Amino acid sequence: MNTRLLPFYATLFIGVLAYVICVIQFPGMFSTRVAGNLLTDNAFLGIAAVGMTFVILSGGIDLSVGSVIAFTGVLLAVLINWNGVHPLLAFAIALTLTTLFGAAMGLIIHYLDVPAFIVTLAGMFLARGLCFVMTTDSVPINHEFYTLLQSLYWRMPGGGRLTFVGGLMVATFAVGILIAHFTKFGSYIYAIGGNRASAELMGVPVARTTVGIYALSGFLSGLAGIVFSLYTSAGYSLAAVGVELDTIAAVVIGGTLLTGGVGLVAGTFIGVIIQGIIQTYIVFDGTLSSWWTKIVVGILLFAFIALQRILVWLSTRKASALGAH
Amino acid sequence: MAEPPILLSAEGISKSFLGFRALEGVDLHIRAGEVHALLGENGAGKSTLIKVLTGVHQPDSGTIRLNGEQISVRDAQQAQKLGIGTVYQEVNLLPNLSVAENLYIGRQPMRFGLINRREMDKNARALLAQYDIDIDVSADLASYSVAVQQLIAIARAVDISGKILILDEPTASLDRHEVEVLFTVIRRLKARGLGIVFITHFLDQVYAVSDRVTVLRNGKLAGTSLCVDLPKLDLVSLMLGRTLAEATHGSRRQETGPVHREISFKGFGLGRSVAPFDLEIGRGEVVGVAGLLGSGRTETAKLLFGIDIADSGTASIDGKPVKIGSPRDAIKLGFGLCPEDRKTDGIIGDLSVRENIALALQARRGWFNRMRQSEQRALADRFVKALDIRTSDIEKPVKFLSGGNQQKVILARWLATEPRFLILDEPTRGIDVGAHAEIIQLINRLCDDGMALLVISSEIEEIVAYSTRVRVLRDREHQGELTGASIDTGTIMRTIAADSARIEA
């Protein structure tokens, strides 16, 4: 078996185990209703996490995600509510801006050779600051098109609802998997994450790919912002604080190596769902503080990072054994 | 028999870096269906020449022709497209991708706008079958040995380029059987009409697989010849730049008579790095270490200083057994090492002359017993004077000093700790002639002051000039020790060139 996929299998196992434990304690959790809600409630997190997966696979990081989500929400509210722009046009404007924002960060990271951590940290402050420039209030969005999108759903067997945003997240993951494994762009991302210098020598267009990765993350953050605004029907400059950290957690729990090059988009999906399951459990329990989510996620993160270290250690030992035979 | 046609020719290639002439008017002609060995010590200009051919560097002057047409190679990708493929010593592939992806990244077969992985794997299997490699191509590259990875890298380079294949020290990390497999592949590619450039340090391998050999020395062409016309001793002469006829006794050190050799290593060795050897050294002795690159010279130094840990043998000082498990242990015992590559292992370029000199002494004292600025300054001033380090200011970052002065700074660092045993690995490499003579004088002075020194050098005359005894290394083994009157360049070179049992074709 491929040891690199071990973290993914571990995640899958923990995800299933967590769900089984929940169902044993609260049989009500075994329903498509809960499943539908899981998807809906975590839609924006999941969409942003797909972008983060690509960034981390390439060996980078994007700290601007939460701020870009808030920026998108405020921008949509201001455009739709105050300026009477149709939501579809507002979506297009928001996605264009966030994609360009991500591409700009990618350009700086590649051409100025500045660590992604610093550039996206600056991006985080910039995007958050721009929210406050537009408005400091929470602006509600009232538009019939919003109401229409919010009411769209597909009734699953068992009565669960796969809402528009939930479906959008699933679709995003599907496209993400396709990009990762069936496009040249995807193979370049893994190559750069594996070893940038080698990738360059092998003819991988490193500049184009780096810009593309951050542009994609910007686009998906914008899309997550749209979903978030559909979910909350408002734009607020203090929304989605720290969401980038939740997405990083989802990616790492999903089995992606923080140093890049190894991981699966599907793993991130499970990482998101595990976080959702913990939250749902807390809701069902009713007595636990919601902060328990953070505590469990913290413990899981530690466990997964330890697991990754052990696997890296094992594989280097194996490599030296191969070299010495 | 007619000479095969020339595929690639480089003429009058010169290249300087910041005033340092790395290549000076070098010619290289690669013929179709020929294996061309490129030899030279470190710094001779081999890698610069290869980088010029593959477009990593642009030559300052000279022309490169491919099939008679003049070309200018801008970058590695263009070189690949023109037909010049390179496989580096450290396999430059991606361990986290599958074998097939490594072979086809950037040119994967597509279907409906998506990568056709099945087709890609099928092509990869067919490609590797040409090399008699039958492996699971969808598995990660990292799951295969270095030897297999190397063959995959070759298969990739040949598939993309297909005219010229440059192999940069491909055998450095392979065992004997793997080398044989590689040679079989090289011969097969040669039969297909590729021009192959083969860089190695192992002379036996040159004769085993090459048709022609070109030797570079100090950035210049030292000679080029058909292998059959060039006996091994002549090849060594070319590489080291001395002919036996020129070999003179020079200014050999006076013998010091019997000395008490208090530092002793018995049966010291490490796996494939260096075969076990004995070494005894005492006050006022200089043991010169001669041998070609890759013969185990630097490995010996690393072992003695605890950078690599010996897996056999014991060390003792004054008859008491000691443990050398790390450089810290070695420093505590009063050892010092000036490493071969001072840029990466020795100086810390951004720190000042003063800080670089004080470093080892400070480390030995421990961080809680900090040296005062004034103390550091006094120390630095003393050594700047004693070693004649030419710097405008002891606060100047070391990277702005010339090579010879940088070398003196490292020497000063270790001399400040007043070592009893100092190891110098290539102390005179890459420094100008004047500084060269000064370093040699310094070695003599330190020896007269009663220090024990082990000096590794590719300059045989230099070794003859300062050594009381000479160790000759070949194929990672200590071949013997020359003492007294037997120390002369001729004997050393004959010992280096002596035939060995390694890889006979």
PDB file of C-alpha atoms in Angstrom, chain B residues 10-219:
ATOM      1  CA  ALA B  10      31.628  23.812 -28.373  1.00  0.00           C
ATOM      2  CA  GLU B  11      34.557  25.981 -29.363  1.00  0.00           C
ATOM      3  CA  GLY B  12      36.481  28.576 -27.427  1.00  0.00           C
ATOM      4  CA  ILE B  13      34.005  28.670 -24.563  1.00  0.00           C
ATOM      5  CA  SER B  14      34.908  31.226 -21.889  1.00  0.00           C
ATOM      6  CA  LYS B  15      32.922  32.146 -18.834  1.00  0.00           C
ATOM      7  CA  SER B  16      33.747  34.361 -15.865  1.00  0.00           C
ATOM      8  CA  PHE B  17      31.952  34.862 -12.598  1.00  0.00           C
ATOM      9  CA  LEU B  18      32.668  38.150 -10.838  1.00  0.00           C
ATOM     10  CA  GLY B  19      36.140  38.303 -12.319  1.00  0.00           C
ATOM     11  CA  PHE B  20      36.890  34.649 -11.609  1.00  0.00           C
ATOM     12  CA  ARG B  21      37.607  32.819 -14.854  1.00  0.00           C
ATOM     13  CA  ALA B  22      35.744  29.545 -14.609  1.00  0.00           C
ATOM     14  CA  LEU B  23      36.312  28.579 -18.254  1.00  0.00           C
ATOM     15  CA  GLU B  24      38.900  29.832 -20.670  1.00  0.00           C
ATOM     16  CA  GLY B  25      38.725  28.936 -24.351  1.00  0.00           C
ATOM     17  CA  VAL B  26      37.544  25.366 -23.844  1.00  0.00           C
ATOM     18  CA  ASP B  27      36.676  23.119 -26.807  1.00  0.00           C
ATOM     19  CA  LEU B  28      34.521  20.021 -26.615  1.00  0.00           C
ATOM     20  CA  HIS B  29      33.364  17.846 -29.519  1.00  0.00           C
ATOM     21  CA  ILE B  30      30.706  15.228 -28.965  1.00  0.00           C
ATOM     22  CA  ARG B  31      30.375  12.612 -31.690  1.00  0.00           C
ATOM     23  CA  ALA B  32      27.341  10.506 -32.440  1.00  0.00           C
ATOM     24  CA  GLY B  33      27.553   7.022 -30.995  1.00  0.00           C
ATOM     25  CA  GLU B  34      30.414   7.891 -28.721  1.00  0.00           C
ATOM     26  CA  VAL B  35      30.803   8.086 -24.963  1.00  0.00           C
ATOM     27  CA  HIS B  36      32.873  11.084 -24.071  1.00  0.00           C
ATOM     28  CA  ALA B  37      34.251  11.217 -20.537  1.00  0.00           C
ATOM     29  CA  LEU B  38      34.728  14.663 -19.035  1.00  0.00           C
ATOM     30  CA  LEU B  39      37.222  14.724 -16.202  1.00  0.00           C
ATOM     31  CA  GLY B  40      38.763  17.234 -13.870  1.00  0.00           C
ATOM     32  CA  GLU B  41      39.149  17.980 -10.212  1.00  0.00           C
ATOM     33  CA  ASN B  42      36.625  20.125  -8.363  1.00  0.00           C
ATOM     34  CA  GLY B  43      36.687  23.649  -9.698  1.00  0.00           C
ATOM     35  CA  ALA B  44      38.250  22.563 -12.983  1.00  0.00           C
ATOM     36  CA  GLY B  45      35.218  23.875 -14.838  1.00  0.00           C
ATOM     37  CA  LYS B  46      33.313  20.676 -15.644  1.00  0.00           C
ATOM     38  CA  SER B  47      30.044  21.792 -14.167  1.00  0.00           C
ATOM     39  CA  THR B  48      30.367  25.262 -15.651  1.00  0.00           C
ATOM     40  CA  LEU B  49      30.905  23.735 -19.087  1.00  0.00           C
ATOM     41  CA  ILE B  50      27.872  21.490 -18.669  1.00  0.00           C
ATOM     42  CA  LYS B  51      25.789  24.432 -17.506  1.00  0.00           C
ATOM     43  CA  VAL B  52      26.833  26.397 -20.572  1.00  0.00           C
ATOM     44  CA  LEU B  53      25.847  23.484 -22.845  1.00  0.00           C
ATOM     45  CA  THR B  54      22.468  23.116 -21.130  1.00  0.00           C
ATOM     46  CA  GLY B  55      21.684  26.811 -21.120  1.00  0.00           C
ATOM     47  CA  VAL B  56      21.873  27.373 -17.365  1.00  0.00           C
ATOM     48  CA  HIS B  57      24.752  29.807 -17.963  1.00  0.00           C
ATOM     49  CA  GLN B  58      25.412  31.923 -21.045  1.00  0.00           C
ATOM     50  CA  PRO B  59      29.039  31.822 -22.249  1.00  0.00           C
ATOM     51  CA  ASP B  60      30.988  35.091 -22.399  1.00  0.00           C
ATOM     52  CA  SER B  61      32.508  34.003 -25.693  1.00  0.00           C
ATOM     53  CA  GLY B  62      32.698  30.951 -27.920  1.00  0.00           C
ATOM     54  CA  THR B  63      30.270  29.155 -30.162  1.00  0.00           C
ATOM     55  CA  ILE B  64      28.147  26.054 -29.757  1.00  0.00           C
ATOM     56  CA  ARG B  65      27.129  24.123 -32.849  1.00  0.00           C
ATOM     57  CA  LEU B  66      24.584  21.351 -33.069  1.00  0.00           C
ATOM     58  CA  ASN B  67      24.828  19.323 -36.276  1.00  0.00           C
ATOM     59  CA  GLY B  68      26.966  22.111 -37.673  1.00  0.00           C
ATOM     60  CA  GLU B  69      24.438  24.838 -37.013  1.00  0.00           C
ATOM     61  CA  GLN B  70      25.262  27.524 -34.512  1.00  0.00           C
ATOM     62  CA  ILE B  71      22.856  27.592 -31.591  1.00  0.00           C
ATOM     63  CA  SER B  72      22.458  29.714 -28.503  1.00  0.00           C
ATOM     64  CA  VAL B  73      20.864  27.959 -25.577  1.00  0.00           C
ATOM     65  CA  ARG B  74      18.774  30.234 -23.383  1.00  0.00           C
ATOM     66  CA  ASP B  75      17.549  27.846 -20.721  1.00  0.00           C
ATOM     67  CA  ALA B  76      17.247  24.216 -19.717  1.00  0.00           C
ATOM     68  CA  GLN B  77      13.910  23.775 -21.480  1.00  0.00           C
ATOM     69  CA  GLN B  78      15.307  25.012 -24.772  1.00  0.00           C
ATOM     70  CA  ALA B  79      18.313  22.716 -24.430  1.00  0.00           C
ATOM     71  CA  GLN B  80      15.916  19.811 -23.950  1.00  0.00           C
ATOM     72  CA  LYS B  81      13.978  20.787 -27.052  1.00  0.00           C
ATOM     73  CA  LEU B  82      17.171  21.056 -29.085  1.00  0.00           C
ATOM     74  CA  GLY B  83      18.026  17.522 -28.061  1.00  0.00           C
ATOM     75  CA  ILE B  84      20.424  18.007 -25.151  1.00  0.00           C
ATOM     76  CA  GLY B  85      19.221  16.103 -22.095  1.00  0.00           C
ATOM     77  CA  THR B  86      20.951  16.072 -18.736  1.00  0.00           C
ATOM     78  CA  VAL B  87      20.802  13.717 -15.783  1.00  0.00           C
ATOM     79  CA  TYR B  88      22.284  15.142 -12.630  1.00  0.00           C
ATOM     80  CA  GLN B  89      24.054  13.336  -9.839  1.00  0.00           C
ATOM     81  CA  GLU B  90      21.293  14.054  -7.389  1.00  0.00           C
ATOM     82  CA  VAL B  91      18.380  12.697  -9.352  1.00  0.00           C
ATOM     83  CA  ASN B  92      16.302  15.724 -10.261  1.00  0.00           C
ATOM     84  CA  LEU B  93      12.940  14.076 -10.410  1.00  0.00           C
ATOM     85  CA  LEU B  94       9.892  14.379  -8.179  1.00  0.00           C
ATOM     86  CA  PRO B  95       9.687  11.649  -5.546  1.00  0.00           C
ATOM     87  CA  ASN B  96       6.058  12.459  -4.711  1.00  0.00           C
ATOM     88  CA  LEU B  97       4.771  11.850  -8.225  1.00  0.00           C
ATOM     89  CA  SER B  98       4.303   8.503  -9.897  1.00  0.00           C
ATOM     90  CA  VAL B  99       6.951   7.097 -12.220  1.00  0.00           C
ATOM     91  CA  ALA B 100       4.710   7.741 -15.222  1.00  0.00           C
ATOM     92  CA  GLU B 101       4.033  11.324 -14.181  1.00  0.00           C
ATOM     93  CA  ASN B 102       7.764  11.914 -13.783  1.00  0.00           C
ATOM     94  CA  LEU B 103       8.327  10.645 -17.310  1.00  0.00           C
ATOM     95  CA  TYR B 104       5.539  12.648 -18.909  1.00  0.00           C
ATOM     96  CA  ILE B 105       4.895  15.740 -16.792  1.00  0.00           C
ATOM     97  CA  GLY B 106       4.010  18.650 -19.027  1.00  0.00           C
ATOM     98  CA  ARG B 107       3.398  16.366 -22.010  1.00  0.00           C
ATOM     99  CA  GLN B 108       0.801  13.974 -20.658  1.00  0.00           C
ATOM    100  CA  PRO B 109      -1.496  12.374 -23.229  1.00  0.00           C
ATOM    101  CA  MET B 110      -4.851  14.169 -23.134  1.00  0.00           C
ATOM    102  CA  ARG B 111      -8.361  13.047 -23.923  1.00  0.00           C
ATOM    103  CA  PHE B 112     -11.421  15.340 -23.765  1.00  0.00           C
ATOM    104  CA  GLY B 113      -9.192  18.018 -22.201  1.00  0.00           C
ATOM    105  CA  LEU B 114      -8.223  15.751 -19.333  1.00  0.00           C
ATOM    106  CA  ILE B 115      -5.133  13.661 -18.712  1.00  0.00           C
ATOM    107  CA  ASN B 116      -5.517  10.113 -19.965  1.00  0.00           C
ATOM    108  CA  ARG B 117      -3.782   8.352 -17.105  1.00  0.00           C
ATOM    109  CA  ARG B 118      -4.216   4.881 -18.560  1.00  0.00           C
ATOM    110  CA  GLU B 119      -2.570   5.922 -21.815  1.00  0.00           C
ATOM    111  CA  MET B 120       0.196   7.655 -19.859  1.00  0.00           C
ATOM    112  CA  ASP B 121       0.911   4.531 -17.793  1.00  0.00           C
ATOM    113  CA  LYS B 122       0.881   2.396 -20.940  1.00  0.00           C
ATOM    114  CA  ASN B 123       3.382   4.683 -22.664  1.00  0.00           C
ATOM    115  CA  ALA B 124       5.550   4.731 -19.545  1.00  0.00           C
ATOM    116  CA  ARG B 125       5.652   0.936 -19.395  1.00  0.00           C
ATOM    117  CA  ALA B 126       6.576   0.759 -23.060  1.00  0.00           C
ATOM    118  CA  LEU B 127       9.293   3.373 -22.628  1.00  0.00           C
ATOM    119  CA  LEU B 128      10.850   1.652 -19.629  1.00  0.00           C
ATOM    120  CA  ALA B 129      10.658  -1.726 -21.353  1.00  0.00           C
ATOM    121  CA  GLN B 130      13.333  -0.440 -23.719  1.00  0.00           C
ATOM    122  CA  TYR B 131      15.603  -0.334 -20.695  1.00  0.00           C
ATOM    123  CA  ASP B 132      14.516  -3.726 -19.381  1.00  0.00           C
ATOM    124  CA  ILE B 133      12.792  -2.064 -16.464  1.00  0.00           C
ATOM    125  CA  ASP B 134       9.536  -3.709 -15.496  1.00  0.00           C
ATOM    126  CA  ILE B 135       8.020  -1.825 -12.572  1.00  0.00           C
ATOM    127  CA  ASP B 136       4.675  -0.471 -11.443  1.00  0.00           C
ATOM    128  CA  VAL B 137       4.697   2.904 -13.157  1.00  0.00           C
ATOM    129  CA  SER B 138       1.754   4.226 -11.157  1.00  0.00           C
ATOM    130  CA  ALA B 139       3.681   3.881  -7.888  1.00  0.00           C
ATOM    131  CA  ASP B 140       5.490   6.842  -6.390  1.00  0.00           C
ATOM    132  CA  LEU B 141       9.017   7.379  -7.670  1.00  0.00           C
ATOM    133  CA  ALA B 142      10.230   7.462  -4.048  1.00  0.00           C
ATOM    134  CA  SER B 143       9.388   3.782  -3.672  1.00  0.00           C
ATOM    135  CA  TYR B 144      12.263   2.827  -5.985  1.00  0.00           C
ATOM    136  CA  SER B 145      16.011   2.752  -5.358  1.00  0.00           C
ATOM    137  CA  VAL B 146      18.331   5.532  -6.465  1.00  0.00           C
ATOM    138  CA  ALA B 147      19.652   3.307  -9.242  1.00  0.00           C
ATOM    139  CA  VAL B 148      16.190   2.764 -10.712  1.00  0.00           C
ATOM    140  CA  GLN B 149      15.411   6.465 -10.336  1.00  0.00           C
ATOM    141  CA  GLN B 150      18.578   7.240 -12.238  1.00  0.00           C
ATOM    142  CA  LEU B 151      17.554   4.941 -15.085  1.00  0.00           C
ATOM    143  CA  ILE B 152      14.122   6.576 -15.112  1.00  0.00           C
ATOM    144  CA  ALA B 153      15.804   9.984 -15.310  1.00  0.00           C
ATOM    145  CA  ILE B 154      17.891   8.731 -18.240  1.00  0.00           C
ATOM    146  CA  ALA B 155      14.844   7.288 -19.973  1.00  0.00           C
ATOM    147  CA  ARG B 156      13.108  10.631 -19.557  1.00  0.00           C
ATOM    148  CA  ALA B 157      16.065  12.656 -20.834  1.00  0.00           C
ATOM    149  CA  VAL B 158      16.541  10.408 -23.863  1.00  0.00           C
ATOM    150  CA  ASP B 159      12.829  10.409 -24.640  1.00  0.00           C
ATOM    151  CA  ILE B 160      12.614  14.198 -24.543  1.00  0.00           C
ATOM    152  CA  SER B 161      15.928  15.074 -26.088  1.00  0.00           C
ATOM    153  CA  GLY B 162      17.330  12.100 -27.920  1.00  0.00           C
ATOM    154  CA  LYS B 163      20.547  13.492 -29.402  1.00  0.00           C
ATOM    155  CA  ILE B 164      22.945  14.332 -26.590  1.00  0.00           C
ATOM    156  CA  LEU B 165      22.798  12.817 -23.132  1.00  0.00           C
ATOM    157  CA  ILE B 166      24.858  14.410 -20.387  1.00  0.00           C
ATOM    158  CA  LEU B 167      25.379  12.244 -17.321  1.00  0.00           C
ATOM    159  CA  ASP B 168      26.748  14.255 -14.422  1.00  0.00           C
ATOM    160  CA  GLU B 169      28.399  11.811 -12.015  1.00  0.00           C
ATOM    161  CA  PRO B 170      25.675   9.215 -12.410  1.00  0.00           C
ATOM    162  CA  THR B 171      27.621   6.513 -10.581  1.00  0.00           C
ATOM    163  CA  ALA B 172      28.412   8.476  -7.418  1.00  0.00           C
ATOM    164  CA  SER B 173      25.744   6.809  -5.312  1.00  0.00           C
ATOM    165  CA  LEU B 174      25.453   3.441  -7.042  1.00  0.00           C
ATOM    166  CA  ASP B 175      26.928   0.123  -5.999  1.00  0.00           C
ATOM    167  CA  ARG B 176      28.954  -2.069  -8.292  1.00  0.00           C
ATOM    168  CA  HIS B 177      26.079  -4.069  -9.724  1.00  0.00           C
ATOM    169  CA  GLU B 178      24.012  -0.956 -10.336  1.00  0.00           C
ATOM    170  CA  VAL B 179      26.948   0.632 -12.127  1.00  0.00           C
ATOM    171  CA  GLU B 180      27.093  -2.390 -14.433  1.00  0.00           C
ATOM    172  CA  VAL B 181      23.391  -2.039 -15.239  1.00  0.00           C
ATOM    173  CA  LEU B 182      23.914   1.652 -15.957  1.00  0.00           C
ATOM    174  CA  PHE B 183      26.842   0.888 -18.238  1.00  0.00           C
ATOM    175  CA  THR B 184      24.760  -1.600 -20.177  1.00  0.00           C
ATOM    176  CA  VAL B 185      22.188   1.126 -20.749  1.00  0.00           C
ATOM    177  CA  ILE B 186      24.897   3.604 -21.762  1.00  0.00           C
ATOM    178  CA  ARG B 187      26.311   1.137 -24.310  1.00  0.00           C
ATOM    179  CA  ARG B 188      22.865   0.498 -25.711  1.00  0.00           C
ATOM    180  CA  LEU B 189      22.181   4.221 -26.118  1.00  0.00           C
ATOM    181  CA  LYS B 190      25.556   4.634 -27.701  1.00  0.00           C
ATOM    182  CA  ALA B 191      24.626   1.969 -30.249  1.00  0.00           C
ATOM    183  CA  ARG B 192      21.485   3.987 -31.004  1.00  0.00           C
ATOM    184  CA  GLY B 193      23.730   6.853 -32.082  1.00  0.00           C
ATOM    185  CA  LEU B 194      23.418   9.185 -29.130  1.00  0.00           C
ATOM    186  CA  GLY B 195      26.337  11.343 -28.132  1.00  0.00           C
ATOM    187  CA  ILE B 196      26.929  10.766 -24.447  1.00  0.00           C
ATOM    188  CA  VAL B 197      28.910  12.951 -22.073  1.00  0.00           C
ATOM    189  CA  PHE B 198      29.934  11.056 -18.979  1.00  0.00           C
ATOM    190  CA  ILE B 199      31.305  12.870 -15.954  1.00  0.00           C
ATOM    191  CA  THR B 200      32.912  10.791 -13.249  1.00  0.00           C
ATOM    192  CA  HIS B 201      35.778  10.684 -10.802  1.00  0.00           C
ATOM    193  CA  PHE B 202      36.436   6.990 -11.112  1.00  0.00           C
ATOM    194  CA  LEU B 203      39.192   6.385 -13.623  1.00  0.00           C
ATOM    195  CA  ASP B 204      38.346   2.714 -14.045  1.00  0.00           C
ATOM    196  CA  GLN B 205      34.838   3.652 -15.103  1.00  0.00           C
ATOM    197  CA  VAL B 206      36.261   5.999 -17.690  1.00  0.00           C
ATOM    198  CA  TYR B 207      38.114   3.128 -19.320  1.00  0.00           C
ATOM    199  CA  ALA B 208      35.210   0.742 -18.871  1.00  0.00           C
ATOM    200  CA  VAL B 209      32.697   2.694 -20.885  1.00  0.00           C
ATOM    201  CA  SER B 210      34.218   5.707 -22.649  1.00  0.00           C
ATOM    202  CA  ASP B 211      35.631   6.076 -26.140  1.00  0.00           C
ATOM    203  CA  ARG B 212      37.134   9.494 -25.739  1.00  0.00           C
ATOM    204  CA  VAL B 213      38.187  11.592 -22.798  1.00  0.00           C
ATOM    205  CA  THR B 214      38.547  15.324 -22.254  1.00  0.00           C
ATOM    206  CA  VAL B 215      40.308  16.668 -19.185  1.00  0.00           C
ATOM    207  CA  LEU B 216      39.788  20.142 -17.794  1.00  0.00           C
ATOM    208  CA  ARG B 217      42.093  21.804 -15.330  1.00  0.00           C
ATOM    209  CA  ASN B 218      41.669  25.251 -13.770  1.00  0.00           C
ATOM    210  CA  GLY B 219      39.075  26.188 -16.361  1.00  0.00           C
TER     211      GLY B 219
END
